[in-house]
JSON list of C-alpha atoms in Angstrom, two decimals:
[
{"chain": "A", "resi": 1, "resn": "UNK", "atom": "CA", "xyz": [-13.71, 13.81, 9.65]},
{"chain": "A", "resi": 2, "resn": "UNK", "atom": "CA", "xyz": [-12.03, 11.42, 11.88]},
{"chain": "A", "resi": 3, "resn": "UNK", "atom": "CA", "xyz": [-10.27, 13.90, 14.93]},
{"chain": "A", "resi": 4, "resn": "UNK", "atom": "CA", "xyz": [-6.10, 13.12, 15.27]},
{"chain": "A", "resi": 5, "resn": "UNK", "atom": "CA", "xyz": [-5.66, 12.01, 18.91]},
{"chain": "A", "resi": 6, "resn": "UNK", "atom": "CA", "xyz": [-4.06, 13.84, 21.52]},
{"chain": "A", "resi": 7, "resn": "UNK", "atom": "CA", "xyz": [-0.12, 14.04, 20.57]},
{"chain": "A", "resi": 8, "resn": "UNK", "atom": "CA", "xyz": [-0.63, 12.22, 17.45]},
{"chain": "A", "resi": 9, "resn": "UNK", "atom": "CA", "xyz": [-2.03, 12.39, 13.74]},
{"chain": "A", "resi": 10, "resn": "UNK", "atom": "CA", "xyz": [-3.69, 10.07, 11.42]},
{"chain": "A", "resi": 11, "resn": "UNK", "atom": "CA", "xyz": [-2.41, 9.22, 7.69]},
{"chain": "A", "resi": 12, "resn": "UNK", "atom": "CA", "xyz": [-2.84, 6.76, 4.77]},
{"chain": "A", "resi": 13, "resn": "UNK", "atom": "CA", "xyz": [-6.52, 5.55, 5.32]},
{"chain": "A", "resi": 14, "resn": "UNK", "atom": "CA", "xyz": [-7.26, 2.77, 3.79]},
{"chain": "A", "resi": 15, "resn": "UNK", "atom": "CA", "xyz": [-11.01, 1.04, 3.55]},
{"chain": "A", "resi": 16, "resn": "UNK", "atom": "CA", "xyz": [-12.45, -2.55, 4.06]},
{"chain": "A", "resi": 17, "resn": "UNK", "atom": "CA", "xyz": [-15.24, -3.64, 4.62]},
{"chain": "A", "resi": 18, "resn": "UNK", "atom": "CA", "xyz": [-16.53, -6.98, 6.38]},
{"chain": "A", "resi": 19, "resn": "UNK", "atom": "CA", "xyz": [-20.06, -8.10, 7.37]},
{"chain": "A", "resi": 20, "resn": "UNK", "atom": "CA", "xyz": [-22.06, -5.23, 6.51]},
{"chain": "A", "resi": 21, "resn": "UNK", "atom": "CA", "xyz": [-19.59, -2.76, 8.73]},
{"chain": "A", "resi": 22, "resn": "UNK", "atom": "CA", "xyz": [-16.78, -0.62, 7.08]},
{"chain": "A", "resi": 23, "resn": "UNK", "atom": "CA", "xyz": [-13.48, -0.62, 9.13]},
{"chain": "A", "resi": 24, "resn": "UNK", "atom": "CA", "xyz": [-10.80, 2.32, 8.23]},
{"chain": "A", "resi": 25, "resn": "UNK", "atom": "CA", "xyz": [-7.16, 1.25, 8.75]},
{"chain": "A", "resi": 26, "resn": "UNK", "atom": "CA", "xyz": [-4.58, 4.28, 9.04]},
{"chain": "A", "resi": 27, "resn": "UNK", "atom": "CA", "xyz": [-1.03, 4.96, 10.03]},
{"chain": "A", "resi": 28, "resn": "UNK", "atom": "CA", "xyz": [-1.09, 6.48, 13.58]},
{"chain": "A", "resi": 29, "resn": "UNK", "atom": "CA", "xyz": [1.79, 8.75, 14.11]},
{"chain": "A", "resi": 30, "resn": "UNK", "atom": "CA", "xyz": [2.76, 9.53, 18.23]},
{"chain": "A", "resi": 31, "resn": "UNK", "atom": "CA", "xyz": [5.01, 12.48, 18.11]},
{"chain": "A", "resi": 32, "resn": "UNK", "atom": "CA", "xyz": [6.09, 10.53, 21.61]},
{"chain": "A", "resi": 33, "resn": "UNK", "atom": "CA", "xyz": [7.43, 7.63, 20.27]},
{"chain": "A", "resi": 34, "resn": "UNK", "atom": "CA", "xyz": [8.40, 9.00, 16.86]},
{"chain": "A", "resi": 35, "resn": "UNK", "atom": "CA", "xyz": [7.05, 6.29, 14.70]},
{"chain": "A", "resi": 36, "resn": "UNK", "atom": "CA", "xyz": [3.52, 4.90, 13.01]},
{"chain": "A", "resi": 37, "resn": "UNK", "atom": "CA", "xyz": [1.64, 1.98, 13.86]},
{"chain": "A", "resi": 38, "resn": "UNK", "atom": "CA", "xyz": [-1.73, 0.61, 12.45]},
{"chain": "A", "resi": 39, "resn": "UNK", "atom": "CA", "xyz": [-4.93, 1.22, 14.02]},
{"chain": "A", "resi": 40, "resn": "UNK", "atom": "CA", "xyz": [-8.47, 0.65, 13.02]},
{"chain": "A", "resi": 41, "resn": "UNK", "atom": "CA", "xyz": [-11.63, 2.70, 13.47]},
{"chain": "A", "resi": 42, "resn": "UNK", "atom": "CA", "xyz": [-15.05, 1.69, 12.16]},
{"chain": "A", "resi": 43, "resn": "UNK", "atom": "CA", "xyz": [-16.90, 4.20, 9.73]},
{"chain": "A", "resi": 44, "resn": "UNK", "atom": "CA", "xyz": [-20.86, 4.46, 10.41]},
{"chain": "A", "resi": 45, "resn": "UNK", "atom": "CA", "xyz": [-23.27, 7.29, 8.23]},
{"chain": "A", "resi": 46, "resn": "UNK", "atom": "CA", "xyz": [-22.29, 10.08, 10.62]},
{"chain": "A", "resi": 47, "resn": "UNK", "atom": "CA", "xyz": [-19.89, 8.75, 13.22]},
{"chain": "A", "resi": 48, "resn": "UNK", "atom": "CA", "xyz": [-17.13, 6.66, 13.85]},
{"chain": "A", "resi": 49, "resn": "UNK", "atom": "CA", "xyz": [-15.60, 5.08, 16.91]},
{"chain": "A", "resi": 50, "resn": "UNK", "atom": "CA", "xyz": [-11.78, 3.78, 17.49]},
{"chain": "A", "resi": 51, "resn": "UNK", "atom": "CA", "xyz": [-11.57, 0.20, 17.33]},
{"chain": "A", "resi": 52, "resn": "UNK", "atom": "CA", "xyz": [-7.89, -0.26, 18.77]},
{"chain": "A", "resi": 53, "resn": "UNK", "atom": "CA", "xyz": [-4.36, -0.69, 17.34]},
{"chain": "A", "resi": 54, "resn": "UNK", "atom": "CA", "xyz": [-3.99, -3.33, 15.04]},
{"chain": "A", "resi": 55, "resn": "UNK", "atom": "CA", "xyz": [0.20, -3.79, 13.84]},
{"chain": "A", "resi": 56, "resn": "UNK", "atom": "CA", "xyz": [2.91, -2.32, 16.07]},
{"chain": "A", "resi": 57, "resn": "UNK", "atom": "CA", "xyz": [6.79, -2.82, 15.64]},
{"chain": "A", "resi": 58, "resn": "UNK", "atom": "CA", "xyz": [9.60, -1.33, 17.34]},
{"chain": "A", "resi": 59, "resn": "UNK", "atom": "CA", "xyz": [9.98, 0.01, 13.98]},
{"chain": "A", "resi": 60, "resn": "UNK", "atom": "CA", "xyz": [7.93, 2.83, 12.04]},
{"chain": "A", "resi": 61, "resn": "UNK", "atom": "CA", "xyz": [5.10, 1.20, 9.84]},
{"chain": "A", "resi": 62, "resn": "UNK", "atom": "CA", "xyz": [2.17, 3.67, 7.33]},
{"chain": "A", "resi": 63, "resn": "UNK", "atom": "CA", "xyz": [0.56, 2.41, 4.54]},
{"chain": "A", "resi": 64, "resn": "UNK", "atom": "CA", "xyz": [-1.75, -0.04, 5.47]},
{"chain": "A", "resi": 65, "resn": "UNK", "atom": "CA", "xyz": [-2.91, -1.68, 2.21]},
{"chain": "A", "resi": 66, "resn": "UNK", "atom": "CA", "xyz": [-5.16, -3.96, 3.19]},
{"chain": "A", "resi": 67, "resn": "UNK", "atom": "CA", "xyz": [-6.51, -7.03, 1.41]},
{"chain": "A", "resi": 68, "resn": "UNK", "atom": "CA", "xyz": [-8.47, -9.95, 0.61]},
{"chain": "A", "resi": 69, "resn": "UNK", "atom": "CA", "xyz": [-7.64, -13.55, -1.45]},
{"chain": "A", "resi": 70, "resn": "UNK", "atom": "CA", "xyz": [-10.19, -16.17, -0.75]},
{"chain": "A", "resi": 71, "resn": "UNK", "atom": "CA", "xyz": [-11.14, -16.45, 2.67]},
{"chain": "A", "resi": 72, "resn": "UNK", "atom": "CA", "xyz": [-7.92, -14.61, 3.99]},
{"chain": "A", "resi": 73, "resn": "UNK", "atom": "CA", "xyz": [-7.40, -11.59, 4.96]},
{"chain": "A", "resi": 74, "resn": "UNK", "atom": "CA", "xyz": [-3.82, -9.82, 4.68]},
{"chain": "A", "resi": 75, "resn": "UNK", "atom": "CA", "xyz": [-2.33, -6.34, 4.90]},
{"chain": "A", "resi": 76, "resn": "UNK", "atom": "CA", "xyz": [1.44, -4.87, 3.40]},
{"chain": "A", "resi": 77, "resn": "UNK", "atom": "CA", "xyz": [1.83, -1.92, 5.44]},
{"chain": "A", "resi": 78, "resn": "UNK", "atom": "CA", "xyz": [4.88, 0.39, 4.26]},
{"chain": "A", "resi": 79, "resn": "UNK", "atom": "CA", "xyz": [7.87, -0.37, 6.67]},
{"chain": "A", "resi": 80, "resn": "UNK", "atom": "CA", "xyz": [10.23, 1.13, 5.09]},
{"chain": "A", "resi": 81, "resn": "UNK", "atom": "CA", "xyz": [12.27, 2.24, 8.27]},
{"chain": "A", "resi": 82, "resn": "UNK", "atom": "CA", "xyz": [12.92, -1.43, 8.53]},
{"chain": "A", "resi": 83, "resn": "UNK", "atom": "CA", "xyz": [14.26, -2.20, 5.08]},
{"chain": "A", "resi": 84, "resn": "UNK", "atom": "CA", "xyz": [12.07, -4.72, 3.77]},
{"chain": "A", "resi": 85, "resn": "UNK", "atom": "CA", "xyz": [8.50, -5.41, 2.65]},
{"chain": "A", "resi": 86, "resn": "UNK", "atom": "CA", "xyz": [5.82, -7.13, 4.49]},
{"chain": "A", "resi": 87, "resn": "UNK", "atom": "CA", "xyz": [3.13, -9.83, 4.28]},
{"chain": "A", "resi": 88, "resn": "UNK", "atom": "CA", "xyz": [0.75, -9.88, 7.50]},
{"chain": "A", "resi": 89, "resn": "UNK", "atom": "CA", "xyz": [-2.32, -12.33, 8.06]},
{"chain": "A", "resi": 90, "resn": "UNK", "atom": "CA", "xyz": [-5.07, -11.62, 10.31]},
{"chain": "A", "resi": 91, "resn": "UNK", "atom": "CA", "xyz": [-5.88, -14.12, 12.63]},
{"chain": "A", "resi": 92, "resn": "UNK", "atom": "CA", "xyz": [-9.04, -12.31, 14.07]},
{"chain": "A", "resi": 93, "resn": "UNK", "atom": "CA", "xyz": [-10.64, -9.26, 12.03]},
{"chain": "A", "resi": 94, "resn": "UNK", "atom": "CA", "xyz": [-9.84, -6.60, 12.96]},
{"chain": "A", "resi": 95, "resn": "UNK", "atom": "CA", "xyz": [-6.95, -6.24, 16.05]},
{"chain": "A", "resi": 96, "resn": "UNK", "atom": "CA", "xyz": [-5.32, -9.69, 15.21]},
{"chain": "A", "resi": 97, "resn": "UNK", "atom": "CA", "xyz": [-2.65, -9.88, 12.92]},
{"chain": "A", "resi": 98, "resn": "UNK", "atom": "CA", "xyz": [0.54, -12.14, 12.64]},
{"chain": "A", "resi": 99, "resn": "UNK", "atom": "CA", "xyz": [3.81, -11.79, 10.47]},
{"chain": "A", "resi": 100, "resn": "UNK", "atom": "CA", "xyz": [3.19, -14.13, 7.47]},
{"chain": "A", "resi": 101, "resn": "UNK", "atom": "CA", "xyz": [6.33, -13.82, 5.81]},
{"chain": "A", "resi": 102, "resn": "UNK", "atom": "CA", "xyz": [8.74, -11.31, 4.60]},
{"chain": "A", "resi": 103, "resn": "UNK", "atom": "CA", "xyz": [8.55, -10.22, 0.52]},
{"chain": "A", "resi": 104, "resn": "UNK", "atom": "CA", "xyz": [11.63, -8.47, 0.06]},
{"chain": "A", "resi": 105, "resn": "UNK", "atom": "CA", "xyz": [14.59, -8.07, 2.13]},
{"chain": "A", "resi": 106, "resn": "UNK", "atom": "CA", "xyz": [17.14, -5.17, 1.77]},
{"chain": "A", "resi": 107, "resn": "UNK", "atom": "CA", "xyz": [14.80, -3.00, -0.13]},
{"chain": "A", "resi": 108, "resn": "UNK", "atom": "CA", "xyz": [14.42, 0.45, 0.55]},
{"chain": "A", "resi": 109, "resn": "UNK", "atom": "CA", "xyz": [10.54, 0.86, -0.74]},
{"chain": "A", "resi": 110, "resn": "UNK", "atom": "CA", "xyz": [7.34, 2.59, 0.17]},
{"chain": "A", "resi": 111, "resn": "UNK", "atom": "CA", "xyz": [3.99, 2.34, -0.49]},
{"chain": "A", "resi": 112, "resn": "UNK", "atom": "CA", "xyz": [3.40, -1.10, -1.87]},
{"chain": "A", "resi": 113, "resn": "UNK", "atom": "CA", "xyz": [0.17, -2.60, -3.32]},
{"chain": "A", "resi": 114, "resn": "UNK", "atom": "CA", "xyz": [-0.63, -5.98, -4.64]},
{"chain": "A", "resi": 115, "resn": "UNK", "atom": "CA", "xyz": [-3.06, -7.36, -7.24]},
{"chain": "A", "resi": 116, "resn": "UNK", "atom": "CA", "xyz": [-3.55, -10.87, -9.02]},
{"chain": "A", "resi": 117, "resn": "UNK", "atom": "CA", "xyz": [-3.83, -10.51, -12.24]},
{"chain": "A", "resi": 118, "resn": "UNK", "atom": "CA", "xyz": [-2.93, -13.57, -15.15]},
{"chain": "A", "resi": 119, "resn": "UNK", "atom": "CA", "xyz": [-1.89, -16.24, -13.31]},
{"chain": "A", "resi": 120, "resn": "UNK", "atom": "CA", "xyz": [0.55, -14.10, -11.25]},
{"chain": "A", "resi": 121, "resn": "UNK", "atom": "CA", "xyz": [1.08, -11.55, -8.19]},
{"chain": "A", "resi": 122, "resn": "UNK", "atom": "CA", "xyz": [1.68, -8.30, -9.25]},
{"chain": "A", "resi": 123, "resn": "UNK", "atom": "CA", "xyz": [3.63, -6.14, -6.52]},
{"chain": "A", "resi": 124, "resn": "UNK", "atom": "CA", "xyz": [4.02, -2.33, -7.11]},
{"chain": "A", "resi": 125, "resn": "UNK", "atom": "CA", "xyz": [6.29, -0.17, -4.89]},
{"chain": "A", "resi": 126, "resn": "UNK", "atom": "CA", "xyz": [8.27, 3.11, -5.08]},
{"chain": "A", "resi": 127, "resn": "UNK", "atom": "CA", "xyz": [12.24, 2.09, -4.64]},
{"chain": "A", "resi": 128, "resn": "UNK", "atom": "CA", "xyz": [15.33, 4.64, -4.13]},
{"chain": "A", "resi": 129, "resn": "UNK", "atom": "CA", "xyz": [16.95, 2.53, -6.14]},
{"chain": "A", "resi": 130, "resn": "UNK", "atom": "CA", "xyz": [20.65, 5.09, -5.95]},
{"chain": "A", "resi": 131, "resn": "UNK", "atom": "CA", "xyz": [21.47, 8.03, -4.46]},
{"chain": "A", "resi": 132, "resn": "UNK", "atom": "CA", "xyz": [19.65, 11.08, -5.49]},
{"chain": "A", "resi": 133, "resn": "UNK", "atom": "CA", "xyz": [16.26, 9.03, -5.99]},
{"chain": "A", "resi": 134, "resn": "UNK", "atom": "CA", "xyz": [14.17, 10.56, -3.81]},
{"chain": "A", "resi": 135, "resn": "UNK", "atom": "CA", "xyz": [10.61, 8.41, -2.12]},
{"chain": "A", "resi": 136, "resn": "UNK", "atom": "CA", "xyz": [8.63, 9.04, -5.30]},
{"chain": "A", "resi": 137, "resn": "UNK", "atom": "CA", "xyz": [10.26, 8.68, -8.32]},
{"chain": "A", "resi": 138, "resn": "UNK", "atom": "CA", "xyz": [11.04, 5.54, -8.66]},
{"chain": "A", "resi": 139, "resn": "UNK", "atom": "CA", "xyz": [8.08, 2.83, -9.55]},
{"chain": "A", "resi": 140, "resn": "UNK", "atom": "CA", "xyz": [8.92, -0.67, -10.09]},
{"chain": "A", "resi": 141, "resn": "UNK", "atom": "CA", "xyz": [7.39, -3.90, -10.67]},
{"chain": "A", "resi": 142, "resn": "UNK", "atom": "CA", "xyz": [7.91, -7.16, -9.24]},
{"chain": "A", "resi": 143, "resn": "UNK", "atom": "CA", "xyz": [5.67, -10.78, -9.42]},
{"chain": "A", "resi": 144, "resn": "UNK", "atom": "CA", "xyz": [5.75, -14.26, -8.16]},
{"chain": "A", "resi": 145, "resn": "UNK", "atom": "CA", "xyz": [2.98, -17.51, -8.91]},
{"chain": "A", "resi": 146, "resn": "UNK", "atom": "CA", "xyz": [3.18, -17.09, -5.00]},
{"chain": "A", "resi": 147, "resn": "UNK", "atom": "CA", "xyz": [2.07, -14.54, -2.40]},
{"chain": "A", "resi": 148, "resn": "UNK", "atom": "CA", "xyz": [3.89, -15.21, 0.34]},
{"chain": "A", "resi": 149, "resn": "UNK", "atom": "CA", "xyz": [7.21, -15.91, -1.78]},
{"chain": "A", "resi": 150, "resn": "UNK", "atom": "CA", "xyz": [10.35, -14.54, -0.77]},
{"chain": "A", "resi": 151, "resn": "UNK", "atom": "CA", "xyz": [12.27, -14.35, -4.47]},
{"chain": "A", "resi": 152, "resn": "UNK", "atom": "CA", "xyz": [9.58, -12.03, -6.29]},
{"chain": "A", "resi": 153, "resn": "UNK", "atom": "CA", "xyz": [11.30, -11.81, -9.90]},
{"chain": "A", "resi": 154, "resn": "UNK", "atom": "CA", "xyz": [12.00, -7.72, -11.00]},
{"chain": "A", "resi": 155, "resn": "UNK", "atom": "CA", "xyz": [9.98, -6.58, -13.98]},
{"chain": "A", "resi": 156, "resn": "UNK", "atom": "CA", "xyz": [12.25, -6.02, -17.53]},
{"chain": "A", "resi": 157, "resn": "UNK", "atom": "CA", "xyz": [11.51, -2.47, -17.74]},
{"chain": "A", "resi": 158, "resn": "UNK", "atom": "CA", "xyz": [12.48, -1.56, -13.91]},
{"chain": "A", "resi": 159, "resn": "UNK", "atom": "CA", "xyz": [12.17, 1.13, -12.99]},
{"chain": "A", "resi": 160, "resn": "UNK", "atom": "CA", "xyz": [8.47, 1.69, -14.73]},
{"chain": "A", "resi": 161, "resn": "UNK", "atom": "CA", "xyz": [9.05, 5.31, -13.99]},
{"chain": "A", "resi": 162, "resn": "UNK", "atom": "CA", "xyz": [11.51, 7.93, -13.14]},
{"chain": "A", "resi": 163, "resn": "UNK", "atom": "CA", "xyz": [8.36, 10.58, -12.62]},
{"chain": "A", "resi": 164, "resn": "UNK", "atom": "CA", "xyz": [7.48, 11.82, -9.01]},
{"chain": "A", "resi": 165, "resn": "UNK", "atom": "CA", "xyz": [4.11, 13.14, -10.95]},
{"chain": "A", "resi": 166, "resn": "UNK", "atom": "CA", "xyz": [2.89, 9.29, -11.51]},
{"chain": "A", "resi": 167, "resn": "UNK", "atom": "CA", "xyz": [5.46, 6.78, -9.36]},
{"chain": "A", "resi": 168, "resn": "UNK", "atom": "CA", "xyz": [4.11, 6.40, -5.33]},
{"chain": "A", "resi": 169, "resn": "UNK", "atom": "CA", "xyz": [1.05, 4.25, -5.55]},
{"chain": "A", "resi": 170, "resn": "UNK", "atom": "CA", "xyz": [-1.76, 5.99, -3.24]},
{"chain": "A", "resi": 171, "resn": "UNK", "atom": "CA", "xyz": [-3.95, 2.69, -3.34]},
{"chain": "A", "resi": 172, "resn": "UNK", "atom": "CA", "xyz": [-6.26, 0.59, -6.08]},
{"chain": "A", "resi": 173, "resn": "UNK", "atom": "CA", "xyz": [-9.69, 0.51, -6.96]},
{"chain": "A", "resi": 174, "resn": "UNK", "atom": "CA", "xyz": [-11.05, -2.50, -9.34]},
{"chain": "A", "resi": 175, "resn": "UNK", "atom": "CA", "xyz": [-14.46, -2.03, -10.82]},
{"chain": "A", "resi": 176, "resn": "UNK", "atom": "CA", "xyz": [-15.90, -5.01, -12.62]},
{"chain": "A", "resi": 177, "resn": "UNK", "atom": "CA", "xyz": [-12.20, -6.10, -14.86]},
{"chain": "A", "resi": 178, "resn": "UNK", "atom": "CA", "xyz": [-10.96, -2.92, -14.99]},
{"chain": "A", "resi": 179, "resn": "UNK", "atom": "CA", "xyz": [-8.02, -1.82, -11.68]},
{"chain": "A", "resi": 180, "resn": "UNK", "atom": "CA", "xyz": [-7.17, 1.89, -11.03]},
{"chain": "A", "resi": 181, "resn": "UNK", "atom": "CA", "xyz": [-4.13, 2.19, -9.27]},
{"chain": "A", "resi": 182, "resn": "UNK", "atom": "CA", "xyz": [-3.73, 5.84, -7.35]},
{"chain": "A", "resi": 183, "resn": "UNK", "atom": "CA", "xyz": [-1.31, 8.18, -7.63]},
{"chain": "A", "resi": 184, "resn": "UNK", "atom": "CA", "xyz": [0.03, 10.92, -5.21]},
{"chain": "A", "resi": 185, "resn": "UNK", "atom": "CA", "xyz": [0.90, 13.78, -6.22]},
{"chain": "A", "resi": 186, "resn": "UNK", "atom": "CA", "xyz": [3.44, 15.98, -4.77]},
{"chain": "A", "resi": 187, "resn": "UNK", "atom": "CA", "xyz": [4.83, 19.32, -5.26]},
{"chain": "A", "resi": 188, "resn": "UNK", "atom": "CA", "xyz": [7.85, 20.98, -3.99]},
{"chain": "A", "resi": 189, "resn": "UNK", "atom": "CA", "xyz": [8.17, 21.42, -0.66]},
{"chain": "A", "resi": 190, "resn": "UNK", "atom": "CA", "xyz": [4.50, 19.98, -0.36]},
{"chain": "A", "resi": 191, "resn": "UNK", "atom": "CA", "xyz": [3.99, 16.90, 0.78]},
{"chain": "A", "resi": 192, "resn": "UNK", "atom": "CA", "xyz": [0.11, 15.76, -0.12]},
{"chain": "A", "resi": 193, "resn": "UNK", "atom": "CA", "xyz": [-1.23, 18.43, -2.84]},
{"chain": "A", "resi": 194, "resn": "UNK", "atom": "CA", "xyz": [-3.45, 15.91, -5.24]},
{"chain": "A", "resi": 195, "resn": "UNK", "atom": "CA", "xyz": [-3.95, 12.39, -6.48]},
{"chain": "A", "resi": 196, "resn": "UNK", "atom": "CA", "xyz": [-4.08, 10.87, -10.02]},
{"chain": "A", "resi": 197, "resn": "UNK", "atom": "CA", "xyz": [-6.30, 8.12, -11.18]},
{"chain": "A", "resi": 198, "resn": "UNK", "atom": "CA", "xyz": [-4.18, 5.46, -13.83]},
{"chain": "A", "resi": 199, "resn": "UNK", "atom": "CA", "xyz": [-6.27, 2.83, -15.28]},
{"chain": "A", "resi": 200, "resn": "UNK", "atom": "CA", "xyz": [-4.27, -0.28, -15.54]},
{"chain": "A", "resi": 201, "resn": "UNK", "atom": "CA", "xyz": [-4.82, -1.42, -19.02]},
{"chain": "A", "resi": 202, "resn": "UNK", "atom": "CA", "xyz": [-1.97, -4.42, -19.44]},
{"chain": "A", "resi": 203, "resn": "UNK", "atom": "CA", "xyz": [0.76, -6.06, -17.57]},
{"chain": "A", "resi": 204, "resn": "UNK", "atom": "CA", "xyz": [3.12, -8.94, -17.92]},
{"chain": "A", "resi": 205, "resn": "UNK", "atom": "CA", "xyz": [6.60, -9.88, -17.23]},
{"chain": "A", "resi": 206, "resn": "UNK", "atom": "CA", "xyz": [7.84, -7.96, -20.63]},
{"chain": "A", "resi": 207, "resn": "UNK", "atom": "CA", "xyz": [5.43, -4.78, -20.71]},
{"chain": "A", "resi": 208, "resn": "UNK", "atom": "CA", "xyz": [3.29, -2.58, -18.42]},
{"chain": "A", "resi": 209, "resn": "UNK", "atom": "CA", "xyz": [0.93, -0.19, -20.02]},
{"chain": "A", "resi": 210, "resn": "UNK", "atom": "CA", "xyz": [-2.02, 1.97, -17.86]},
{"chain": "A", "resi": 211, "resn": "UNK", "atom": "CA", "xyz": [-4.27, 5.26, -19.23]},
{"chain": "A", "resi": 212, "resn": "UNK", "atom": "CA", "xyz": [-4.50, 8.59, -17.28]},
{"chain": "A", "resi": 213, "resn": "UNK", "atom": "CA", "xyz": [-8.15, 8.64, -15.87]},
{"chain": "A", "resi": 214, "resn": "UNK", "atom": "CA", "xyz": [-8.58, 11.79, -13.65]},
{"chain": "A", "resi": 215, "resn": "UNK", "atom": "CA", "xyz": [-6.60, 14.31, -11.06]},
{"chain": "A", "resi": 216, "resn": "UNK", "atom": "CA", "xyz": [-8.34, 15.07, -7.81]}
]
């Protein structure tokens, strides 16, 4: 149990781990400043110690999926408040990160996660897409040949879902081939009751198929 700081709480953990130590990025919420920014805290067997603040904006950011392709590290943290989507390097694991480039523009998402997967970038976000869509019904699907592109192409069947039972991604897990994408589960007038565990099964441009695994 990592312990909130003083005027603050902790949200969206999200695991990686480098050199033999694991590092635990989360959304920091100050109820001073009224907005999230990343920080880091490394995870031993029965402790764990703060590491620092990692991504700050003048903007709210959560969500800090974090990532690896090749030898570079990168992170898509939800900033949503901002209207776009997010690609962020890190210069030196784990405090030092730069703006890489900007995915989407415009865009009123949350949650996004990335995978590569046939030749191509798959990007998976929640989108209130028109009014009355609330921030977890909506899933769609975008890709590029490029990570750091700035015209991802929309998937045929957007939106995926209309479902708020199976549409905001909670993370991925990839075990040998095989990538779990998680699910949050909400109900009404709860925010945070369960997850879901959806194993991915087939994706292209033209369809996207996955198998319910598991509720937690």
């Amino acid at each position: 149990i990592i312990k909130n700081p003083k005027n603050s709480f902790l949200a969206d953990p999200f695991l990686f781990k480098k050199e033999g130590k694991n590092f635990c990025f989360v959304e920091n919420f100050s109820y001073v400043e009224r907005k999230g920014i990343i920080s880091v805290y490394e995870i031993e067997k029965n402790s764990y110690n703060f590491i620092g603040n990692a991504v700050e904006e003048k903007f709210h950011l959560s969500f800090p999926f974090v990532f690896e392709d090749g030898n570079d590290i990168y992170m898509i943290p939800e900033s949503n408040k901002n209207n776009d989507i997010r690609l962020y390097k890190c210069l030196e694991f784990p405090l030092r990160w730069t703006l890489g480039s900007i995915l989407m523009k415009n865009i009123n998402a949350v949650d996004s996660i990335v995978f590569f997967k046939n030749d191509y970038w798959w990007l998976l976000t929640t989108v209130v897409e028109f009014d009355g869509c609330d921030k977890f019904s909506c899933l769609h699907i975008y890709y590029s040949k490029d990570l750091k592109s700035n015209n991802w192409i929309p998937h045929k069947k957007n939106p995926i879902y209309i479902d708020p039972s199976k549409s905001r991604n909670g993370g991925i897990v990839f075990e040998d081939n095989k990538i779990f994408r998680i699910v949050q589960n909400h109900k009404f007038n709860q925010y945070g009751n369960s997850m879901s565990i959806y194993r991915i099964d087939y994706i292209d441009q033209f369809k996207f198929n996955e198998t319910f695994v598991h509720k937690i």
